[in-house]
PDB file of C-alpha atoms and ligand atoms in Angstrom:
ATOM      1  CA  MET Z 281       1.932 -62.811 -15.106  1.00  0.00           C
ATOM      2  CA  ASP Z 282      -1.372 -63.613 -14.240  1.00  0.00           C
ATOM      3  CA  ILE Z 283      -1.366 -64.972 -11.344  1.00  0.00           C
ATOM      4  CA  VAL Z 284       1.349 -63.790  -8.479  1.00  0.00           C
ATOM      5  CA  LEU Z 285       2.103 -64.220  -4.954  1.00  0.00           C
ATOM      6  CA  PRO Z 286       0.696 -61.485  -2.430  1.00  0.00           C
ATOM      7  CA  SER Z 287       3.356 -59.364  -0.995  1.00  0.00           C
ATOM      8  CA  LEU Z 288       2.535 -59.746   2.993  1.00  0.00           C
ATOM      9  CA  TYR Z 289       1.582 -62.490   5.047  1.00  0.00           C
ATOM     10  CA  PHE Z 290       1.115 -63.529   8.825  1.00  0.00           C
ATOM     11  CA  ASN Z 291       3.473 -65.893   9.762  1.00  0.00           C
ATOM     12  CA  GLY Z 292       1.737 -67.210  12.839  1.00  0.00           C
ATOM     13  CA  ASN Z 293       0.778 -64.216  14.612  1.00  0.00           C
ATOM     14  CA  LYS Z 294       3.493 -61.824  12.783  1.00  0.00           C
ATOM     15  CA  LEU Z 295       3.232 -60.034  10.107  1.00  0.00           C
ATOM     16  CA  SER Z 296       5.970 -60.597   7.202  1.00  0.00           C
ATOM     17  CA  GLY Z 297       6.688 -59.709   3.547  1.00  0.00           C
ATOM     18  CA  GLU Z 298       8.379 -56.297   1.761  1.00  0.00           C
ATOM     19  CA  ALA Z 299       8.631 -52.791   3.738  1.00  0.00           C
ATOM     20  CA  ILE Z 300       7.279 -53.612   6.829  1.00  0.00           C
ATOM     21  CA  ASP Z 301       7.641 -50.291   9.104  1.00  0.00           C
ATOM     22  CA  ARG Z 302       8.300 -51.611  12.727  1.00  0.00           C
ATOM     23  CA  LEU Z 303       8.515 -49.473  15.600  1.00  0.00           C
ATOM     24  CA  SER Z 304       8.423 -49.795  19.444  1.00  0.00           C
ATOM     25  CA  ARG Z 305       6.887 -47.460  22.508  1.00  0.00           C
ATOM     26  CA  ARG Z 306       9.191 -47.460  25.722  1.00  0.00           C
ATOM     27  CA  LEU Z 307       7.660 -46.247  28.648  1.00  0.00           C
ATOM     28  CA  GLY Z 308       9.978 -43.026  28.417  1.00  0.00           C
ATOM     29  CA  ASP Z 309       7.952 -42.498  25.186  1.00  0.00           C
ATOM     30  CA  LEU Z 310       4.940 -42.457  27.206  1.00  0.00           C
ATOM     31  CA  GLY Z 311       5.084 -40.017  30.189  1.00  0.00           C
ATOM     32  CA  ASP Z 312       2.145 -38.137  29.451  1.00  0.00           C
ATOM     33  CA  ILE Z 313      -0.583 -41.383  29.065  1.00  0.00           C
ATOM     34  CA  PHE Z 314       0.217 -42.775  32.918  1.00  0.00           C
ATOM     35  CA  ASN Z 315      -2.301 -41.235  35.712  1.00  0.00           C
ATOM     36  CA  ASP Z 316       0.415 -42.736  38.787  1.00  0.00           C
ATOM     37  CA  ARG Z 317       3.650 -40.694  38.102  1.00  0.00           C
ATOM     38  CA  GLU Z 318       5.144 -42.231  41.010  1.00  0.00           C
ATOM     39  CA  ALA Z 319       4.928 -45.644  39.698  1.00  0.00           C
ATOM     40  CA  TYR Z 320       6.226 -44.650  36.461  1.00  0.00           C
ATOM     41  CA  ASP Z 321       9.213 -42.459  37.341  1.00  0.00           C
ATOM     42  CA  ALA Z 322       9.941 -46.059  39.272  1.00  0.00           C
ATOM     43  CA  MET Z 323      10.260 -47.979  36.336  1.00  0.00           C
ATOM     44  CA  PRO Z 324      12.764 -48.375  33.932  1.00  0.00           C
ATOM     45  CA  ALA Z 325      12.254 -45.800  30.816  1.00  0.00           C
ATOM     46  CA  ASP Z 326      13.509 -48.504  28.155  1.00  0.00           C
ATOM     47  CA  GLN Z 327      10.903 -51.156  29.036  1.00  0.00           C
ATOM     48  CA  VAL Z 328       9.175 -51.801  26.065  1.00  0.00           C
ATOM     49  CA  ILE Z 329       5.524 -50.743  26.025  1.00  0.00           C
ATOM     50  CA  TYR Z 330       4.114 -51.892  22.477  1.00  0.00           C
ATOM     51  CA  GLU Z 331       5.216 -52.433  18.645  1.00  0.00           C
ATOM     52  CA  VAL Z 332       3.395 -52.050  15.916  1.00  0.00           C
ATOM     53  CA  GLU Z 333       4.140 -53.701  12.425  1.00  0.00           C
ATOM     54  CA  SER Z 334       2.550 -51.504   9.506  1.00  0.00           C
ATOM     55  CA  ALA Z 335       2.137 -51.744   5.801  1.00  0.00           C
ATOM     56  CA  PHE Z 336       1.817 -48.892   3.897  1.00  0.00           C
ATOM     57  CA  PRO Z 337       0.728 -49.560   0.435  1.00  0.00           C
ATOM     58  CA  VAL Z 338       0.041 -46.337  -1.083  1.00  0.00           C
ATOM     59  CA  ALA Z 339       1.359 -42.802   0.209  1.00  0.00           C
ATOM     60  CA  ASP Z 340       0.253 -41.371   3.577  1.00  0.00           C
ATOM     61  CA  GLY Z 341      -2.734 -39.155   3.014  1.00  0.00           C
ATOM     62  CA  THR Z 342      -4.050 -40.842  -0.469  1.00  0.00           C
ATOM     63  CA  GLU Z 343      -7.478 -40.852  -0.276  1.00  0.00           C
ATOM     64  CA  GLY Z 344      -9.161 -44.072  -1.092  1.00  0.00           C
ATOM     65  CA  GLY Z 345      -6.577 -45.980  -0.189  1.00  0.00           C
ATOM     66  CA  LEU Z 346      -5.914 -49.095   3.291  1.00  0.00           C
ATOM     67  CA  PHE Z 347      -3.160 -49.150   5.680  1.00  0.00           C
ATOM     68  CA  LEU Z 348      -2.763 -52.217   7.827  1.00  0.00           C
ATOM     69  CA  GLY Z 349      -0.791 -52.588  11.346  1.00  0.00           C
ATOM     70  CA  VAL Z 350      -0.112 -55.179  14.113  1.00  0.00           C
ATOM     71  CA  THR Z 351      -0.088 -54.139  17.497  1.00  0.00           C
ATOM     72  CA  TYR Z 352       1.311 -56.013  20.238  1.00  0.00           C
ATOM     73  CA  VAL Z 353       1.081 -54.641  23.467  1.00  0.00           C
ATOM     74  CA  HIS Z 354       2.724 -56.110  26.465  1.00  0.00           C
ATOM     75  CA  PRO Z 355       1.717 -57.397  29.729  1.00  0.00           C
ATOM     76  CA  GLY Z 356       1.886 -54.982  32.823  1.00  0.00           C
ATOM     77  CA  LYS Z 357       0.954 -51.937  34.755  1.00  0.00           C
ATOM     78  CA  VAL Z 358       2.125 -48.852  35.638  1.00  0.00           C
ATOM     79  CA  GLY Z 359       0.723 -48.662  39.310  1.00  0.00           C
ATOM     80  CA  ASP Z 360      -2.978 -49.914  38.765  1.00  0.00           C
ATOM     81  CA  GLU Z 361      -3.126 -49.338  35.217  1.00  0.00           C
ATOM     82  CA  TYR Z 362      -2.646 -51.442  32.598  1.00  0.00           C
ATOM     83  CA  PHE Z 363      -0.068 -51.200  29.519  1.00  0.00           C
ATOM     84  CA  MET Z 364      -1.615 -49.533  26.739  1.00  0.00           C
ATOM     85  CA  THR Z 365      -0.875 -47.279  23.532  1.00  0.00           C
ATOM     86  CA  LYS Z 366      -0.912 -43.905  23.075  1.00  0.00           C
ATOM     87  CA  GLY Z 367      -4.874 -43.878  21.247  1.00  0.00           C
ATOM     88  CA  HIS Z 368      -5.198 -40.697  19.085  1.00  0.00           C
ATOM     89  CA  PHE Z 369      -8.144 -39.386  17.232  1.00  0.00           C
ATOM     90  CA  HIS Z 370      -7.749 -39.558  13.467  1.00  0.00           C
ATOM     91  CA  LYS Z 371      -6.794 -36.311  11.804  1.00  0.00           C
ATOM     92  CA  ILE Z 372      -9.395 -36.029   9.700  1.00  0.00           C
ATOM     93  CA  ARG Z 373     -12.210 -37.159  12.265  1.00  0.00           C
ATOM     94  CA  ASN Z 374     -14.923 -39.404  10.149  1.00  0.00           C
ATOM     95  CA  ARG Z 375     -12.907 -42.065   9.122  1.00  0.00           C
ATOM     96  CA  ALA Z 376     -13.655 -45.500  10.714  1.00  0.00           C
ATOM     97  CA  GLU Z 377     -11.070 -48.119  11.601  1.00  0.00           C
ATOM     98  CA  ILE Z 378     -11.537 -52.025  12.464  1.00  0.00           C
ATOM     99  CA  TYR Z 379      -9.389 -53.599  14.845  1.00  0.00           C
ATOM    100  CA  ILE Z 380      -9.007 -58.072  14.647  1.00  0.00           C
ATOM    101  CA  CYS Z 381      -8.145 -59.108  18.029  1.00  0.00           C
ATOM    102  CA  MET Z 382      -5.741 -62.007  17.415  1.00  0.00           C
ATOM    103  CA  GLU Z 383      -4.065 -63.281  20.736  1.00  0.00           C
ATOM    104  CA  GLY Z 384      -4.613 -62.050  24.031  1.00  0.00           C
ATOM    105  CA  GLU Z 385      -6.789 -60.158  26.439  1.00  0.00           C
ATOM    106  CA  GLY Z 386      -7.590 -56.716  26.674  1.00  0.00           C
ATOM    107  CA  MET Z 387      -9.788 -53.754  26.085  1.00  0.00           C
ATOM    108  CA  LEU Z 388     -10.080 -51.542  23.021  1.00  0.00           C
ATOM    109  CA  ILE Z 389     -11.117 -48.120  24.808  1.00  0.00           C
ATOM    110  CA  LEU Z 390     -12.892 -45.460  23.215  1.00  0.00           C
ATOM    111  CA  MET Z 391     -13.594 -41.950  23.872  1.00  0.00           C
ATOM    112  CA  ASN Z 392     -16.396 -39.506  22.087  1.00  0.00           C
ATOM    113  CA  GLU Z 393     -15.345 -36.457  20.216  1.00  0.00           C
ATOM    114  CA  ASP Z 394     -16.471 -34.062  23.093  1.00  0.00           C
ATOM    115  CA  HIS Z 395     -14.401 -36.377  25.824  1.00  0.00           C
ATOM    116  CA  THR Z 396     -17.746 -36.486  27.663  1.00  0.00           C
ATOM    117  CA  HIS Z 397     -18.111 -40.319  27.372  1.00  0.00           C
ATOM    118  CA  THR Z 398     -15.258 -43.002  27.904  1.00  0.00           C
ATOM    119  CA  TRP Z 399     -16.313 -46.725  27.448  1.00  0.00           C
ATOM    120  CA  ALA Z 400     -14.596 -50.301  26.607  1.00  0.00           C
ATOM    121  CA  GLU Z 401     -14.946 -53.070  24.475  1.00  0.00           C
ATOM    122  CA  LYS Z 402     -13.550 -56.587  25.320  1.00  0.00           C
ATOM    123  CA  MET Z 403     -10.720 -57.771  23.181  1.00  0.00           C
ATOM    124  CA  SER Z 404     -10.345 -61.468  22.745  1.00  0.00           C
ATOM    125  CA  PRO Z 405      -8.873 -63.544  20.246  1.00  0.00           C
ATOM    126  CA  GLY Z 406     -11.146 -63.261  17.058  1.00  0.00           C
ATOM    127  CA  SER Z 407     -12.980 -60.385  18.548  1.00  0.00           C
ATOM    128  CA  VAL Z 408     -14.021 -57.715  15.531  1.00  0.00           C
ATOM    129  CA  HIS Z 409     -13.921 -53.857  16.645  1.00  0.00           C
ATOM    130  CA  TYR Z 410     -15.666 -51.161  14.144  1.00  0.00           C
ATOM    131  CA  ILE Z 411     -14.265 -48.038  15.732  1.00  0.00           C
ATOM    132  CA  ASN Z 412     -16.484 -45.197  14.468  1.00  0.00           C
ATOM    133  CA  GLY Z 413     -14.620 -42.088  12.778  1.00  0.00           C
ATOM    134  CA  HIS Z 414     -15.149 -38.697  15.686  1.00  0.00           C
ATOM    135  CA  THR Z 415     -13.834 -41.330  18.420  1.00  0.00           C
ATOM    136  CA  ALA Z 416     -10.694 -41.400  19.908  1.00  0.00           C
ATOM    137  CA  HIS Z 417      -9.172 -45.102  20.235  1.00  0.00           C
ATOM    138  CA  ARG Z 418      -6.703 -46.724  22.553  1.00  0.00           C
ATOM    139  CA  THR Z 419      -5.745 -50.390  23.790  1.00  0.00           C
ATOM    140  CA  ALA Z 420      -4.752 -51.500  27.037  1.00  0.00           C
ATOM    141  CA  ASN Z 421      -3.438 -55.348  27.632  1.00  0.00           C
ATOM    142  CA  THR Z 422      -5.471 -56.571  30.725  1.00  0.00           C
ATOM    143  CA  GLY Z 423      -4.138 -60.619  31.017  1.00  0.00           C
ATOM    144  CA  ASN Z 424      -0.584 -62.043  31.465  1.00  0.00           C
ATOM    145  CA  SER Z 425       0.388 -62.457  27.497  1.00  0.00           C
ATOM    146  CA  ILE Z 426       1.188 -60.287  24.514  1.00  0.00           C
ATOM    147  CA  LEU Z 427      -2.422 -58.425  23.421  1.00  0.00           C
ATOM    148  CA  SER Z 428      -1.852 -58.595  19.675  1.00  0.00           C
ATOM    149  CA  PHE Z 429      -4.441 -57.470  17.027  1.00  0.00           C
ATOM    150  CA  GLY Z 430      -4.513 -56.053  13.851  1.00  0.00           C
ATOM    151  CA  ALA Z 431      -5.994 -52.803  12.514  1.00  0.00           C
ATOM    152  CA  VAL Z 432      -7.130 -51.334   9.148  1.00  0.00           C
ATOM    153  CA  TRP Z 433      -7.595 -47.726   8.111  1.00  0.00           C
ATOM    154  CA  PRO Z 434      -8.113 -45.106   5.749  1.00  0.00           C
ATOM    155  CA  SER Z 435      -4.593 -44.029   4.114  1.00  0.00           C
ATOM    156  CA  ASP Z 436      -6.060 -40.276   4.659  1.00  0.00           C
ATOM    157  CA  ALA Z 437      -7.069 -40.750   7.751  1.00  0.00           C
ATOM    158  CA  GLY Z 438      -3.892 -39.303   9.999  1.00  0.00           C
ATOM    159  CA  HIS Z 439      -3.216 -39.601  13.513  1.00  0.00           C
ATOM    160  CA  ASP Z 440      -4.645 -36.409  16.053  1.00  0.00           C
ATOM    161  CA  TYR Z 441      -1.708 -37.632  19.384  1.00  0.00           C
ATOM    162  CA  GLU Z 442      -1.666 -33.847  20.631  1.00  0.00           C
ATOM    163  CA  THR Z 443      -5.444 -33.721  21.256  1.00  0.00           C
ATOM    164  CA  ILE Z 444      -4.905 -37.173  23.856  1.00  0.00           C
ATOM    165  CA  SER Z 445      -1.110 -36.177  25.052  1.00  0.00           C
ATOM    166  CA  GLU Z 446      -2.946 -32.735  26.280  1.00  0.00           C
ATOM    167  CA  ASN Z 447      -6.377 -34.072  27.679  1.00  0.00           C
ATOM    168  CA  GLY Z 448      -5.874 -38.022  28.229  1.00  0.00           C
ATOM    169  CA  PHE Z 449      -9.114 -40.044  27.674  1.00  0.00           C
ATOM    170  CA  SER Z 450     -11.656 -38.780  30.360  1.00  0.00           C
ATOM    171  CA  LYS Z 451     -11.644 -42.507  32.321  1.00  0.00           C
ATOM    172  CA  ILE Z 452      -8.491 -44.703  32.628  1.00  0.00           C
ATOM    173  CA  LEU Z 453      -8.397 -48.504  32.759  1.00  0.00           C
ATOM    174  CA  VAL Z 454      -7.160 -49.864  36.131  1.00  0.00           C
ATOM    175  CA  ASP Z 455      -6.907 -53.180  37.630  1.00  0.00           C
ATOM    176  CA  MET Z 456      -9.299 -53.078  40.777  1.00  0.00           C
ATOM    177  CA  ASN Z 457      -8.997 -56.277  43.023  1.00  0.00           C
ATOM    178  CA  GLY Z 458      -7.955 -58.093  39.552  1.00  0.00           C
ATOM    179  CA  MET Z 459     -11.104 -56.949  37.432  1.00  0.00           C
ATOM    180  CA  PRO Z 460     -10.522 -54.530  35.076  1.00  0.00           C
ATOM    181  CA  THR Z 461     -12.539 -51.149  35.514  1.00  0.00           C
ATOM    182  CA  LEU Z 462     -12.973 -47.952  33.955  1.00  0.00           C
ATOM    183  CA  VAL Z 463     -12.602 -45.120  36.780  1.00  0.00           C
ATOM    184  CA  ASN Z 464     -12.074 -41.074  36.248  1.00  0.00           C
ATOM    185  CA  ARG Z 465      -8.743 -39.970  35.631  1.00  0.00           C
ATOM    186  CA  THR Z 466      -7.072 -38.085  38.263  1.00  0.00           C
ATOM    187  CA  ARG Z 467      -4.465 -36.128  36.966  1.00  0.00           C
ATOM    188  CA  PRO Z 468      -4.800 -32.622  35.894  1.00  0.00           C
TER     189      PRO Z 468
HETATM  190  C1  S6P T1853      -3.309 -46.513  13.272  1.00  0.00           C
HETATM  191  C2  S6P T1853      -4.393 -47.821  14.285  1.00  0.00           C
HETATM  192  C3  S6P T1853      -3.094 -48.861  15.234  1.00  0.00           C
HETATM  193  C4  S6P T1853      -2.167 -47.588  16.188  1.00  0.00           C
HETATM  194  C5  S6P T1853      -1.433 -49.134  17.322  1.00  0.00           C
HETATM  195  C6  S6P T1853      -0.736 -47.952  18.106  1.00  0.00           C
HETATM  196  O1  S6P T1853      -4.812 -45.807  13.119  1.00  0.00           O
HETATM  197  O2  S6P T1853      -5.062 -47.346  15.379  1.00  0.00           O
HETATM  198  O3  S6P T1853      -2.652 -49.047  14.446  1.00  0.00           O
HETATM  199  O4  S6P T1853      -1.645 -46.971  15.678  1.00  0.00           O
HETATM  200  O5  S6P T1853      -2.654 -49.540  17.716  1.00  0.00           O
HETATM  201  O6  S6P T1853      -1.330 -46.835  19.044  1.00  0.00           O
HETATM  202  P1  S6P T1853      -1.141 -45.402  18.673  1.00  0.00           P
HETATM  203  O7  S6P T1853      -1.993 -44.853  19.274  1.00  0.00           O
HETATM  204  O8  S6P T1853      -0.018 -45.306  19.797  1.00  0.00           O
HETATM  205  O9  S6P T1853      -1.180 -44.894  17.306  1.00  0.00           O
HETATM  206 ZN1   ZN T1854      -6.336 -45.221  14.427  1.00  0.00          ZN
END
């Protein structure tokens, strides 16, 4: 057959089609990322913080292929810190990524490889974010509704979560008098 239908669609802002992988990250899975331990312990461990729908058209580790994911970060805070994703470097450090914001308000938080510089890009519907290789990335929801964005990354990039779980980002994003603000991390 010469003309075929695509196997994936955006149905509104939701990914639909064949073989979509879905995962949920709950507060209980994210103990090492939030700065305010007391506020974290007072919240329900089963509260969903974000969900990811991904399509893996080729095997993980394939050189030359691409993966697609859509992340939905729920609104809320742990203490003053906005709900956010775990964050990672790519295992192959030079692999870049593109994010496209679909709905909501947030920040893409970025950190260089030697952890000396953390900065953020504002996310709003339609904003496009090129994430250079060698750069750790996570997203935070700074609004009152779901933040969703699409992501495309090389299928051999891999994910290094350990470096972030051990050292965090050098700055955290907090609500300071209603304004998302990057401040130095206080927890060791
Ligand atoms: C994958 C891409 C995103 C994240 C997702 C969840 O390279 O950056 O699809 O996986 O936003 O974040 P995390 O840090 O838990 O993987
Ligand atoms: Zn990534």
